[in-house]
């Protein structure tokens, strides 16, 4: 059987120096060795792999000294498919090991604190796979485009984010930062679909069009944020997302790769197995 | 095709007046119209149904005035299969709509508050499906068996639990309380399996055998707790769990039934659809 990936997404999708968002073809399928049909198959077999690895991650936190965790950060323009990633990629994993957090517009209380305050509290604990549906990056994206903070403050935040993420990494977290990248036209089609289907109305908000009208401002804000915060410890991956099947299989692969890097093993017994067998037999 | 259920679990598994735990056959498959093979099939088709209903529940919370939520409470002796329910039943649902909480031995801070304090904070918000892996019932189970509280206090708690759950129900939550019920012998087999397999060591704790040695005390504590807190608003269901496939398909069915009772519909647009189509077209 041919390899599923000619080039790994960790390599082909990674944001490196000199990155330009406009260079990314949103309808491409970089590195994947097949078409949609094969992509759907790959997603299924990858689901088992991801689920098995996640169980080991979870188990490792039960043994003494397990510190490892994973954090998936999802950022995207509206309709790019964050929800689909959560349902179809993360959904393959035992819910017991998932901590999903959707960040909304900050509350009064949250605004009274530094922008990282609410984020810090949602960082995954050992053994867990955290999912941020939007994140602290909103504070340098909508925060910048809508001028919710001064330019100086935005500037400060890039550094604060780097520092914050380094703390997480030092504490044992692998961070997988994903921007799902769709085209302006594809967004139009998807929004139109939501307006055509009563079972999709709930996903639509008139504000989505306001944001759409600021498309190029957002693209600029993304490009700068990605350039400024894609580090060796915590790189960004820009995933072409016009084809949903590709985005899903690519993000799944990024997660599998992140978990592989942890060299997880079943934790050894921290009790005397034979003694416990004797006790059980006597019960 | 024959009906999957001859008698619905909501009916056959429900704790009613005069309930006695010893009357429940832990290896039976009450109401189910088939064998294991059919049970596994039913679990698969039920998964789609549950997932579709949960999406509507989630959507309903986005519309104005959506107040409904579901709370699955899982209680059981060790190895009875709570984890399997979470993975194989709850796992079928979009992680975005799940709030899973495993209650451990209370912390110092939690002990300084009333026993319901930590539980109240985990009650599901509108649109969500909460899962309690252990719950406030530990405070009348291990709390009673291990004499962690006085008998007067345990007595008070039955009433406090009823009141707390009534509050949740009044606020829009449907509570599905499940005791997974295995036999003493089946537990022995499952614990032995965990001691035989290095990939299961992490699930074993020597304390599990200590608790096992108090089996009949726990059975008594369960029986009383179930009798005292199975109300019309918030009934208990005792699910025979020696056969894992049965327990899973039965709990799935209880959840499907709970969601059916909510008469969920896609929320209507709270915006002018035609106007938004015009705005989108112009963008």
Coordinates of C-alpha atoms in Angstrom, one line a residue:
Chain A
X1 CA 0.0 0.0 0.0
X2 CA 1.2 3.5 -0.8
X3 CA 2.0 5.8 2.0
X4 CA -0.9 8.0 3.1
X5 CA 1.3 11.0 3.4
X6 CA 4.0 11.9 0.9
X7 CA 5.1 14.8 3.1
X8 CA 3.9 15.0 6.7
X9 CA 1.7 17.9 7.6
X10 CA 4.1 18.8 10.4
X11 CA 6.5 19.6 7.7
X12 CA 4.3 20.8 4.8
X13 CA 1.9 23.0 6.7
X14 CA 4.2 24.5 9.2
X15 CA 4.6 28.3 9.5
X16 CA 8.2 29.2 9.0
X17 CA 10.1 32.4 8.7
X18 CA 8.9 34.5 5.8
X19 CA 5.5 32.9 5.8
X20 CA 2.9 34.6 3.7
X21 CA -0.8 33.6 4.1
X22 CA -1.6 34.6 0.5
X23 CA 0.8 31.9 -0.6
X24 CA -1.4 29.2 0.8
X25 CA -3.8 27.5 -1.7
X26 CA -6.9 27.0 0.4
X27 CA -8.2 24.3 -1.9
X28 CA -5.0 22.3 -2.1
X29 CA -4.3 19.0 -0.3
X30 CA -0.6 19.3 0.5
X31 CA 1.3 16.1 1.2
X32 CA -1.7 13.8 1.1
X33 CA -1.3 10.8 -1.2
X34 CA -4.8 10.4 -2.5
X35 CA -8.3 11.7 -3.2
X36 CA -11.3 12.4 -1.1
X37 CA -12.4 8.8 -1.0
X38 CA -9.0 7.7 0.4
X39 CA -9.1 10.7 2.7
X40 CA -12.3 9.5 4.3
X41 CA -10.8 6.0 4.8
X42 CA -7.6 7.5 6.2
X43 CA -9.7 9.4 8.7
X44 CA -11.3 6.3 9.9
X45 CA -8.2 4.3 10.4
X46 CA -6.5 7.3 11.9
X47 CA -9.3 7.6 14.4
X48 CA -8.4 4.3 16.0
X49 CA -4.8 5.2 16.1
X50 CA -5.6 8.6 17.8
X51 CA -8.0 7.0 20.2
X52 CA -5.5 4.3 21.3
X53 CA -2.7 6.9 21.8
X54 CA -5.0 9.1 23.8
X55 CA -5.8 6.3 26.1
X56 CA -2.1 5.9 26.8
X57 CA -1.8 9.6 27.4
X58 CA -4.7 9.5 29.9
X59 CA -3.2 6.4 31.6
X60 CA 0.2 8.0 31.9
X61 CA -1.4 10.7 34.1
X62 CA -2.5 8.1 36.6
X63 CA 0.9 6.8 37.2
X64 CA 3.3 8.8 39.4
X65 CA 4.8 11.8 37.7
X66 CA 2.7 11.8 34.5
X67 CA 2.9 15.4 33.3
X68 CA 2.2 15.2 29.6
X69 CA -0.9 16.7 27.9
X70 CA -1.9 17.9 24.5
X71 CA -3.6 21.2 23.6
X72 CA -5.2 21.7 20.2
X73 CA -5.7 25.4 19.4
X74 CA -8.2 26.0 16.6
X75 CA -8.4 29.4 14.9
X76 CA -10.3 30.2 11.8
X77 CA -12.6 32.6 10.0
X78 CA -16.3 31.7 10.4
X79 CA -17.5 28.5 8.6
X80 CA -13.9 27.2 8.1
X81 CA -14.8 24.0 9.9
X82 CA -13.6 24.2 13.5
X83 CA -16.8 22.4 14.6
X84 CA -16.2 19.7 12.1
X85 CA -12.7 19.1 13.4
X86 CA -14.1 18.8 16.9
X87 CA -16.9 16.4 15.9
X88 CA -15.0 14.3 13.4
X89 CA -11.4 14.3 14.6
X90 CA -11.6 14.9 18.4
X91 CA -14.9 13.0 18.5
X92 CA -13.0 9.8 17.9
X93 CA -11.4 10.0 21.3
X94 CA -12.8 9.0 24.7
X95 CA -14.8 12.0 26.1
X96 CA -13.2 11.3 29.5
X97 CA -9.9 12.5 28.2
X98 CA -11.1 15.6 26.4
X99 CA -11.5 19.1 27.8
X100 CA -13.2 21.2 25.2
X101 CA -13.4 25.0 25.7
X102 CA -15.1 27.4 23.3
X103 CA -13.9 30.9 24.0
X104 CA -16.6 33.5 23.4
X105 CA -16.5 37.3 23.7
X106 CA -15.0 38.0 27.1
X107 CA -17.3 38.7 30.1
X108 CA -17.0 41.8 32.2
X109 CA -15.1 39.8 34.8
X110 CA -12.7 38.4 32.2
X111 CA -12.1 41.9 30.8
X112 CA -11.1 43.1 34.2
X113 CA -8.1 40.7 34.1
X114 CA -5.2 40.3 31.7
X115 CA -6.3 38.6 28.5
X116 CA -4.5 35.4 29.4
X117 CA -6.3 35.0 32.8
X118 CA -9.2 33.1 31.4
X119 CA -7.1 31.0 29.1
X120 CA -4.6 29.9 31.8
X121 CA -7.4 28.4 33.8
X122 CA -8.4 26.2 30.8
X123 CA -5.0 24.8 30.2
X124 CA -5.1 21.0 30.1
X125 CA -4.2 19.0 33.2
X126 CA -1.8 16.0 32.9
X127 CA -3.3 13.2 30.8
X128 CA -5.8 15.4 29.1
X129 CA -6.3 16.6 25.5
X130 CA -7.5 20.1 25.7
X131 CA -9.3 21.7 22.7
X132 CA -9.5 25.5 22.4
X133 CA -12.2 26.5 19.9
X134 CA -10.9 30.0 19.5
X135 CA -8.3 31.0 22.0
X136 CA -6.0 33.7 23.3
X137 CA -5.3 34.5 19.7
X138 CA -8.6 36.2 19.4
X139 CA -7.0 39.0 21.5
X140 CA -4.5 39.7 18.7
X141 CA -7.0 39.0 15.8
X142 CA -10.4 40.6 16.5
X143 CA -8.6 42.6 19.2
X144 CA -6.5 44.1 16.4
X145 CA -9.0 44.4 13.6
X146 CA -11.7 45.9 15.9
X147 CA -9.2 48.0 17.8
X148 CA -10.3 46.6 21.1
X149 CA -6.8 47.2 22.4
X150 CA -4.1 49.7 21.5
X151 CA -1.3 48.8 19.1
X152 CA 1.2 48.8 21.9
X153 CA -1.0 46.4 23.9
X154 CA -1.3 44.1 20.8
X155 CA 2.4 44.3 20.4
X156 CA 2.9 43.3 24.1
X157 CA 0.5 40.4 23.6
X158 CA 2.6 38.6 21.0
X159 CA 5.4 38.4 23.5
X160 CA 3.0 37.4 26.4
X161 CA 1.6 34.6 24.2
X162 CA 5.1 33.3 23.5
X163 CA 5.9 33.3 27.1
X164 CA 2.6 31.7 28.2
X165 CA 3.0 28.9 25.7
X166 CA 6.6 28.3 26.7
X167 CA 5.4 27.8 30.3
X168 CA 2.8 25.3 29.1
X169 CA 5.4 23.4 27.0
X170 CA 7.9 23.4 30.0
X171 CA 5.1 21.9 32.1
X172 CA 4.7 19.0 29.7
X173 CA 2.0 20.2 27.2
X174 CA 2.4 19.7 23.5
X175 CA 0.6 22.5 21.7
X176 CA -0.8 22.0 18.3
X177 CA -1.8 25.3 16.8
X178 CA -4.0 25.1 13.8
X179 CA -5.4 27.8 11.5
X180 CA -8.1 26.4 9.2
X181 CA -7.7 28.5 6.1
X182 CA -10.6 28.9 3.6
X183 CA -11.1 31.2 0.7
X184 CA -13.3 34.2 0.6
X185 CA -15.5 32.5 -2.0
X186 CA -15.8 29.3 -0.1
X187 CA -16.9 31.2 3.0
X188 CA -19.6 32.8 0.9
X189 CA -20.9 29.4 -0.3
X190 CA -20.9 28.1 3.3
X191 CA -22.7 31.1 4.7
X192 CA -25.2 30.9 1.9
X193 CA -25.8 27.3 2.8
X194 CA -26.5 28.3 6.4
X195 CA -29.1 30.8 5.2
X196 CA -30.7 28.3 2.9
X197 CA -31.2 25.6 5.6
X198 CA -33.5 26.0 8.6
X199 CA -31.5 23.3 10.4
X200 CA -28.4 25.6 10.0
X201 CA -29.9 28.9 11.0
X202 CA -28.6 28.5 14.5
X203 CA -25.1 28.5 13.2
X204 CA -25.6 31.9 11.5
X205 CA -25.2 35.3 13.0
X206 CA -25.6 38.6 11.2
X207 CA -22.3 39.6 12.7
X208 CA -20.6 36.9 10.6
X209 CA -21.1 39.2 7.6
X210 CA -19.7 42.2 9.4
X211 CA -16.6 40.2 10.1
X212 CA -16.5 38.9 6.5
X213 CA -16.5 42.5 5.3
X214 CA -13.2 42.9 7.1
X215 CA -11.7 39.9 5.4
X216 CA -8.4 41.4 4.4
X217 CA -7.9 43.1 7.7
X218 CA -8.3 39.6 9.3
X219 CA -6.0 38.0 6.8
X220 CA -3.4 40.6 7.7
X221 CA -3.9 40.1 11.4
X222 CA -3.6 36.4 11.0
X223 CA -0.5 36.6 9.0
X224 CA 1.3 38.8 11.5
X225 CA 0.1 36.8 14.5
X226 CA 1.3 33.6 12.9
X227 CA 4.6 35.1 12.0
X228 CA 5.1 36.4 15.5
X229 CA 4.1 33.4 17.5
X230 CA 5.1 30.4 15.4
X231 CA 8.1 29.2 17.5
X232 CA 10.2 26.0 17.6
X233 CA 8.4 25.0 20.8
X234 CA 4.9 25.9 19.6
X235 CA 4.7 26.2 15.8
X236 CA 1.6 27.1 13.8
X237 CA 0.1 25.0 11.1
X238 CA -2.0 26.5 8.4
X239 CA -4.4 23.9 7.1
X240 CA -6.1 24.4 3.7
X241 CA -9.7 23.9 4.6
X242 CA -11.8 24.4 1.4
X243 CA -11.9 20.6 1.3
X244 CA -13.3 19.5 4.6
X245 CA -12.0 15.9 4.3
X246 CA -8.5 17.2 3.9
X247 CA -8.6 19.6 6.8
X248 CA -9.9 16.8 9.1
X249 CA -7.3 14.2 8.0
X250 CA -4.5 16.7 8.3
X251 CA -5.4 17.9 11.8
X252 CA -5.8 14.3 12.9
X253 CA -2.3 13.6 11.6
X254 CA -0.9 16.6 13.4
X255 CA -2.4 15.2 16.6
X256 CA -1.2 11.7 16.0
X257 CA 2.3 13.1 15.4
X258 CA 2.1 15.2 18.6
X259 CA 1.2 12.1 20.6
X260 CA 3.8 10.0 19.0
X261 CA 6.4 12.5 20.1
X262 CA 5.5 11.8 23.7
X263 CA 6.8 8.2 23.6
X264 CA 4.0 7.1 25.8
X265 CA 4.0 3.7 27.5
X266 CA 1.6 2.0 29.8
X267 CA 2.6 3.1 33.3
X268 CA 4.0 0.3 35.4
X269 CA 2.1 -1.0 38.4
X270 CA 2.8 1.1 41.5
X271 CA 1.6 -1.8 43.6
X272 CA 2.8 -5.4 44.1
X273 CA 0.8 -7.3 41.4
X274 CA 1.3 -10.8 42.9
X275 CA 0.2 -9.6 46.4
X276 CA -2.9 -8.0 44.9
X277 CA -3.7 -11.2 43.1
X278 CA -3.5 -13.1 46.4
X279 CA -5.8 -10.6 48.1
X280 CA -8.3 -10.7 45.2
X281 CA -8.3 -14.5 45.2
X282 CA -9.1 -14.5 49.0
X283 CA -12.0 -12.1 48.5
Chain B
X1 CA -37.9 -5.9 11.5
X2 CA -38.8 -6.8 15.0
X3 CA -38.8 -4.1 17.6
X4 CA -35.4 -3.6 19.3
X5 CA -37.0 -3.2 22.7
X6 CA -40.0 -5.3 23.9
X7 CA -40.2 -3.2 27.0
X8 CA -38.4 0.2 27.2
X9 CA -35.6 0.5 29.7
X10 CA -37.4 3.6 31.1
X11 CA -40.0 1.1 32.2
X12 CA -38.2 -2.1 32.9
X13 CA -35.2 -0.7 34.7
X14 CA -36.9 1.9 36.8
X15 CA -36.5 2.0 40.5
X16 CA -40.0 2.0 42.0
X17 CA -41.5 1.7 45.5
X18 CA -40.4 -1.5 47.2
X19 CA -37.3 -1.8 45.0
X20 CA -34.8 -4.4 46.2
X21 CA -31.4 -4.5 44.6
X22 CA -31.0 -8.3 45.3
X23 CA -34.0 -8.9 43.0
X24 CA -32.0 -7.6 40.0
X25 CA -30.3 -10.2 37.9
X26 CA -27.0 -8.6 36.9
X27 CA -26.6 -10.9 33.9
X28 CA -30.1 -10.4 32.4
X29 CA -31.0 -8.3 29.4
X30 CA -34.4 -6.9 30.4
X31 CA -36.6 -5.7 27.6
X32 CA -34.0 -6.1 24.8
X33 CA -35.3 -8.1 21.8
X34 CA -32.1 -9.9 20.7
X35 CA -28.7 -11.2 21.5
X36 CA -25.2 -9.6 21.7
X37 CA -24.8 -9.5 18.0
X38 CA -28.0 -7.5 17.6
X39 CA -27.1 -5.4 20.6
X40 CA -23.9 -4.3 19.0
X41 CA -25.8 -3.3 15.8
X42 CA -28.4 -1.5 17.9
X43 CA -25.7 0.5 19.6
X44 CA -24.4 1.6 16.3
X45 CA -27.7 2.8 14.9
X46 CA -28.6 4.3 18.2
X47 CA -25.4 6.3 18.2
X48 CA -26.5 8.2 15.1
X49 CA -29.9 8.9 16.6
X50 CA -28.4 10.1 19.9
X51 CA -25.9 12.3 18.1
X52 CA -28.5 13.9 15.9
X53 CA -30.7 14.6 18.9
X54 CA -27.8 16.1 20.9
X55 CA -27.1 18.5 18.0
X56 CA -30.7 19.8 18.3
X57 CA -30.3 20.1 22.0
X58 CA -27.1 22.1 21.5
X59 CA -28.7 24.2 18.8
X60 CA -31.7 25.0 21.0
X61 CA -29.5 26.7 23.5
X62 CA -28.3 29.2 20.9
X63 CA -31.8 30.4 20.2
X64 CA -33.4 32.8 22.6
X65 CA -34.7 31.1 25.8
X66 CA -33.2 27.6 25.3
X67 CA -33.0 26.2 28.8
X68 CA -32.9 22.4 28.3
X69 CA -30.0 20.2 29.2
X70 CA -29.4 16.6 30.1
X71 CA -27.4 15.2 33.0
X72 CA -26.3 11.6 33.0
X73 CA -25.3 10.4 36.5
X74 CA -23.3 7.2 36.6
X75 CA -22.8 5.3 39.7
X76 CA -21.4 1.8 40.2
X77 CA -19.1 -0.5 42.0
X78 CA -15.6 -0.6 40.5
X79 CA -15.2 -2.3 37.1
X80 CA -18.9 -2.1 36.4
X81 CA -18.3 -0.2 33.2
X82 CA -18.8 3.5 33.7
X83 CA -15.8 4.2 31.5
X84 CA -17.2 2.0 28.8
X85 CA -20.4 3.9 28.9
X86 CA -18.6 7.2 28.5
X87 CA -16.4 5.9 25.7
X88 CA -19.0 3.9 23.7
X89 CA -22.3 5.7 24.4
X90 CA -21.4 9.3 25.2
X91 CA -18.5 9.1 22.8
X92 CA -20.9 9.0 19.9
X93 CA -21.8 12.6 20.5
X94 CA -20.1 15.8 19.4
X95 CA -17.5 16.6 22.2
X96 CA -18.5 20.2 21.9
X97 CA -21.8 19.4 23.6
X98 CA -20.5 17.2 26.4
X99 CA -19.3 18.2 29.8
X100 CA -17.7 15.2 31.5
X101 CA -16.9 15.4 35.1
X102 CA -15.2 12.6 37.1
X103 CA -15.7 13.2 40.8
X104 CA -12.8 12.1 43.0
X105 CA -12.4 12.1 46.7
X106 CA -13.2 15.6 47.8
X107 CA -10.3 18.1 48.3
X108 CA -9.7 20.0 51.5
X109 CA -11.5 23.0 49.9
X110 CA -14.4 20.9 48.9
X111 CA -14.7 19.3 52.3
X112 CA -15.0 22.8 53.8
X113 CA -18.3 23.3 51.9
X114 CA -21.5 21.4 51.9
X115 CA -21.3 18.2 49.9
X116 CA -23.4 19.7 47.1
X117 CA -21.2 22.7 46.6
X118 CA -18.8 21.1 44.1
X119 CA -21.6 19.3 42.4
X120 CA -23.7 22.4 41.8
X121 CA -20.9 24.1 39.9
X122 CA -20.7 21.2 37.4
X123 CA -24.4 21.1 36.6
X124 CA -24.9 21.3 32.8
X125 CA -25.6 24.7 31.2
X126 CA -28.4 25.0 28.6
X127 CA -27.8 22.9 25.5
X128 CA -25.2 20.7 27.2
X129 CA -25.1 17.0 28.0
X130 CA -23.4 16.7 31.4
X131 CA -21.9 13.4 32.5
X132 CA -21.2 12.7 36.1
X133 CA -18.8 9.8 36.6
X134 CA -19.5 9.3 40.2
X135 CA -21.5 12.1 41.8
X136 CA -23.1 13.6 44.9
X137 CA -24.3 10.0 45.5
X138 CA -20.9 9.1 46.7
X139 CA -21.7 11.2 49.8
X140 CA -24.4 8.8 50.8
X141 CA -22.6 5.6 49.5
X142 CA -18.9 5.7 50.6
X143 CA -20.0 8.4 53.0
X144 CA -22.2 5.9 54.7
X145 CA -20.2 2.7 54.4
X146 CA -17.0 4.4 55.5
X147 CA -18.8 6.5 58.1
X148 CA -17.4 9.7 56.7
X149 CA -20.4 11.5 58.0
X150 CA -22.9 10.9 60.9
X151 CA -26.1 9.0 60.3
X152 CA -28.0 12.2 60.9
X153 CA -26.0 13.9 58.2
X154 CA -26.5 11.0 55.8
X155 CA -30.2 11.2 56.5
X156 CA -30.2 14.9 55.8
X157 CA -28.4 14.4 52.5
X158 CA -31.2 12.2 51.0
X159 CA -33.5 15.2 51.3
X160 CA -30.9 17.7 50.2
X161 CA -30.3 15.6 47.1
X162 CA -34.0 15.5 46.3
X163 CA -34.2 19.2 46.6
X164 CA -31.1 19.8 44.6
X165 CA -32.3 17.6 41.7
X166 CA -35.7 19.2 41.8
X167 CA -34.0 22.6 41.3
X168 CA -32.1 21.2 38.3
X169 CA -35.3 19.8 36.8
X170 CA -37.2 23.0 37.3
X171 CA -34.4 24.9 35.6
X172 CA -34.8 22.6 32.5
X173 CA -32.4 19.7 33.1
X174 CA -33.5 16.1 32.5
X175 CA -31.6 13.9 34.8
X176 CA -30.8 10.3 33.9
X177 CA -29.6 8.4 36.9
X178 CA -28.0 5.1 36.2
X179 CA -26.6 2.5 38.5
X180 CA -24.5 -0.1 36.6
X181 CA -25.1 -3.3 38.5
X182 CA -22.6 -6.1 38.4
X183 CA -22.3 -9.3 40.4
X184 CA -19.7 -10.0 43.0
X185 CA -18.2 -12.7 40.8
X186 CA -18.2 -10.6 37.7
X187 CA -16.2 -8.0 39.6
X188 CA -13.7 -10.6 40.6
X189 CA -13.2 -11.6 37.0
X190 CA -12.7 -8.0 35.9
X191 CA -10.3 -7.1 38.6
X192 CA -8.3 -10.3 37.9
X193 CA -8.2 -9.2 34.2
X194 CA -6.8 -5.8 35.2
X195 CA -4.1 -7.6 37.3
X196 CA -3.2 -9.9 34.4
X197 CA -2.7 -7.2 31.8
X198 CA 0.1 -4.6 32.0
X199 CA -2.1 -2.3 29.8
X200 CA -4.7 -2.4 32.5
X201 CA -2.6 -1.9 35.6
X202 CA -3.3 1.8 35.6
X203 CA -7.0 1.1 36.1
X204 CA -6.3 -0.9 39.2
X205 CA -5.9 0.4 42.7
X206 CA -5.3 -1.8 45.8
X207 CA -8.1 0.2 47.5
X208 CA -10.5 -1.5 45.0
X209 CA -10.2 -4.7 46.9
X210 CA -10.7 -2.9 50.2
X211 CA -14.0 -1.6 48.8
X212 CA -14.8 -5.0 47.4
X213 CA -14.5 -6.5 50.9
X214 CA -17.3 -4.2 51.9
X215 CA -19.6 -5.4 49.1
X216 CA -22.7 -6.1 51.1
X217 CA -22.4 -2.8 53.0
X218 CA -22.3 -1.0 49.6
X219 CA -25.2 -3.0 48.3
X220 CA -27.2 -1.9 51.3
X221 CA -26.1 1.7 50.9
X222 CA -27.1 1.6 47.3
X223 CA -30.4 0.1 47.9
X224 CA -31.4 2.7 50.5
X225 CA -30.0 5.6 48.4
X226 CA -31.9 4.4 45.4
X227 CA -35.1 4.0 47.4
X228 CA -34.8 7.4 49.0
X229 CA -34.0 9.4 45.9
X230 CA -35.8 7.8 43.0
X231 CA -38.5 10.3 42.4
X232 CA -41.0 11.0 39.6
X233 CA -38.9 13.9 38.5
X234 CA -35.6 12.2 38.8
X235 CA -35.9 8.4 38.8
X236 CA -33.1 5.9 39.2
X237 CA -32.5 3.1 36.6
X238 CA -30.6 0.0 37.7
X239 CA -28.9 -1.4 34.6
X240 CA -27.7 -5.0 34.7
X241 CA -24.1 -4.7 33.7
X242 CA -22.5 -8.2 33.6
X243 CA -23.0 -8.0 29.9
X244 CA -21.3 -4.9 28.7
X245 CA -23.1 -4.7 25.4
X246 CA -26.5 -4.7 27.2
X247 CA -25.5 -2.0 29.7
X248 CA -24.3 0.2 26.8
X249 CA -27.4 -0.2 24.6
X250 CA -29.7 0.3 27.6
X251 CA -28.0 3.5 28.8
X252 CA -28.0 4.8 25.2
X253 CA -31.7 4.1 25.0
X254 CA -32.3 5.9 28.3
X255 CA -30.6 9.0 26.9
X256 CA -32.4 8.8 23.6
X257 CA -35.7 8.6 25.6
X258 CA -34.7 11.6 27.7
X259 CA -33.9 13.7 24.6
X260 CA -37.1 12.6 22.9
X261 CA -39.0 13.9 25.8
X262 CA -37.7 17.4 25.2
X263 CA -39.5 17.8 21.9
X264 CA -36.6 19.6 20.4
X265 CA -36.8 21.5 17.2
X266 CA -34.3 23.6 15.3
X267 CA -34.6 27.1 16.6
X268 CA -36.1 29.6 14.2
X269 CA -33.9 32.4 12.8
X270 CA -33.7 35.4 15.1
X271 CA -32.7 37.5 12.1
X272 CA -34.3 38.4 8.8
X273 CA -33.1 35.6 6.5
X274 CA -33.8 37.4 3.2
X275 CA -32.1 40.6 4.4
X276 CA -29.0 38.6 5.3
X277 CA -29.0 36.9 2.0
X278 CA -29.0 40.3 0.3
X279 CA -26.1 41.4 2.6
X280 CA -24.2 38.2 1.8
X281 CA -24.7 38.5 -1.9
X282 CA -23.4 42.1 -1.8
X283 CA -20.2 41.0 0.1

